[in-house]
Amino acid sequence: MDWIDEKMEQFRSCIRNLPVKKALLSYLCIAAVIAFLLSSATIRICEKWTEILAERQNVNMDRAYTREALFFYYKQSAAGITDREETILILLQEMVRWCPYVYTVLTMLAAGSLFYRKRLQKPFGILGDAVEKVGKKELDFTVAYESEDEMGKLCASFEEMRQNLEENQKEMWNLVEEQKKLNAAFAHDLRTPLTVIRGYSDFLVRYLPKGKISQEKLKDTLRLLSEQAERLERFSGTMKSLRSVDEIPFAPAGKRKQELEMRIQGMVDALNVAKEVKIVYLHDCSGGKLILDEDIVMEVLDNLLSNAIRYAKSQVEIETKVEGAFFYLFVSDDGPGFSVEALENASDLYFSEGLKEEHFGIGLSLSDLLCRKHGGEISFANSAWKSGAVVSASFEIQGKI
């Protein structure tokens, strides 16, 4: 029995996987055979009834060798054929004449209906539902129809198209999200350079007319303003060409440690002029030359300072140092510090805390990405000896000179 069941399953599978044209032809051929058999059986039955009637009327069957001749003989005979027998003979004659056509039409209709139910109805239903879902932009489904015929291939092609649409939709969504990140990062990172420029501008407006600024201080102030303007211009040009924050360029170059510290000190002085909070910069006085991406370091510092200033009560502290193969930035404030949730999610792009409208993690998320690009990382903690948050950023030094 198992062998028979296996063979029957193989036969059904073979029939199920026949190409649509061959399957339709098979259905029609079977219908034609059935129509032929039914017609033959019907004709044979009609002939049998005709013979019975002929025997009852003593008709010479040799003379009435055709149905038409037999009927004609009956019509001309006065031997007593009844009206009922005449009607039966007419019906038998018409059945013999028309039964092949009737059976052919009926079997072909039945074959077409059966073919549709067995081979087309299910895949058409699957494809119809799929088209409706795609029209509603619902792509989280699967087009599955197990067959190797044209309908199976069509469903497989539709499934491939659905997968491509789903991938394109995800890619488009990712592009939109990346663009949001870029826009958020661009808007967020403008804040500190603009604050620096505003601080120096206020400083010049306040003291230059009074003659309280020396020529040397004026030159330094104008130089720092020019550096910030160039940095904004460079940053703007870079952001225009980017499609993703992951594409932010990494270009390490040799830089004297003291020059980097002077640049940080200049930013601190400008922010102190703005008098939002007091900023203190601590650093060692060691010299040397480091190979790192200064723009990335300053970008991260901008973001850390921006968040620290927002939450500080009165003071922000910056510390830089070199340990081993890493350059470290520490930014702390005297604000409320990080909550437990913030310690875990501060660098998430859209994380926000409390009722603040701005997302807490825009700058920190970008800082985390930049640190990783530079071979380092960013970490968050609360101060152990005073209130406030501490954020540390590390950058792998590509070499020392």
CSV table of C-alpha atoms in Angstrom, one decimal, residues 268 276-282 304-319 330-335 388-389:
chain,number,residue,atom,x,y,z
A,268,VAL,CA,36.4,78.1,26.3
A,276,GLU,CA,25.9,81.1,30.1
A,277,VAL,CA,27.9,79.1,32.6
A,278,LYS,CA,31.5,79.2,33.7
A,279,ILE,CA,33.7,76.8,31.8
A,280,VAL,CA,37.0,75.6,33.3
A,281,TYR,CA,39.7,73.9,31.1
A,282,LEU,CA,42.2,71.6,32.8
A,304,LEU,CA,29.6,67.3,24.8
A,305,LEU,CA,29.9,71.0,25.8
A,306,SER,CA,26.5,71.8,24.3
A,307,ASN,CA,24.8,69.1,26.4
A,308,ALA,CA,26.8,70.0,29.5
A,309,ILE,CA,25.9,73.7,29.2
A,310,ARG,CA,22.2,72.9,28.9
A,311,TYR,CA,22.1,70.9,32.2
A,312,ALA,CA,24.8,72.7,34.2
A,313,LYS,CA,23.8,75.0,37.1
A,314,SER,CA,26.9,77.2,37.1
A,315,GLN,CA,30.0,75.4,35.9
A,316,VAL,CA,31.3,73.0,33.3
A,317,GLU,CA,34.7,71.5,33.5
A,318,ILE,CA,36.8,70.2,30.6
A,319,GLU,CA,39.9,68.0,31.0
A,330,PHE,CA,36.4,64.6,29.9
A,331,VAL,CA,33.4,67.0,30.2
A,332,SER,CA,31.6,67.3,33.6
A,333,ASP,CA,28.9,69.6,34.9
A,334,ASP,CA,27.3,70.5,38.2
A,335,GLY,CA,23.8,69.7,37.0
A,388,GLY,CA,26.6,66.3,38.0
A,389,ALA,CA,27.3,64.2,35.0
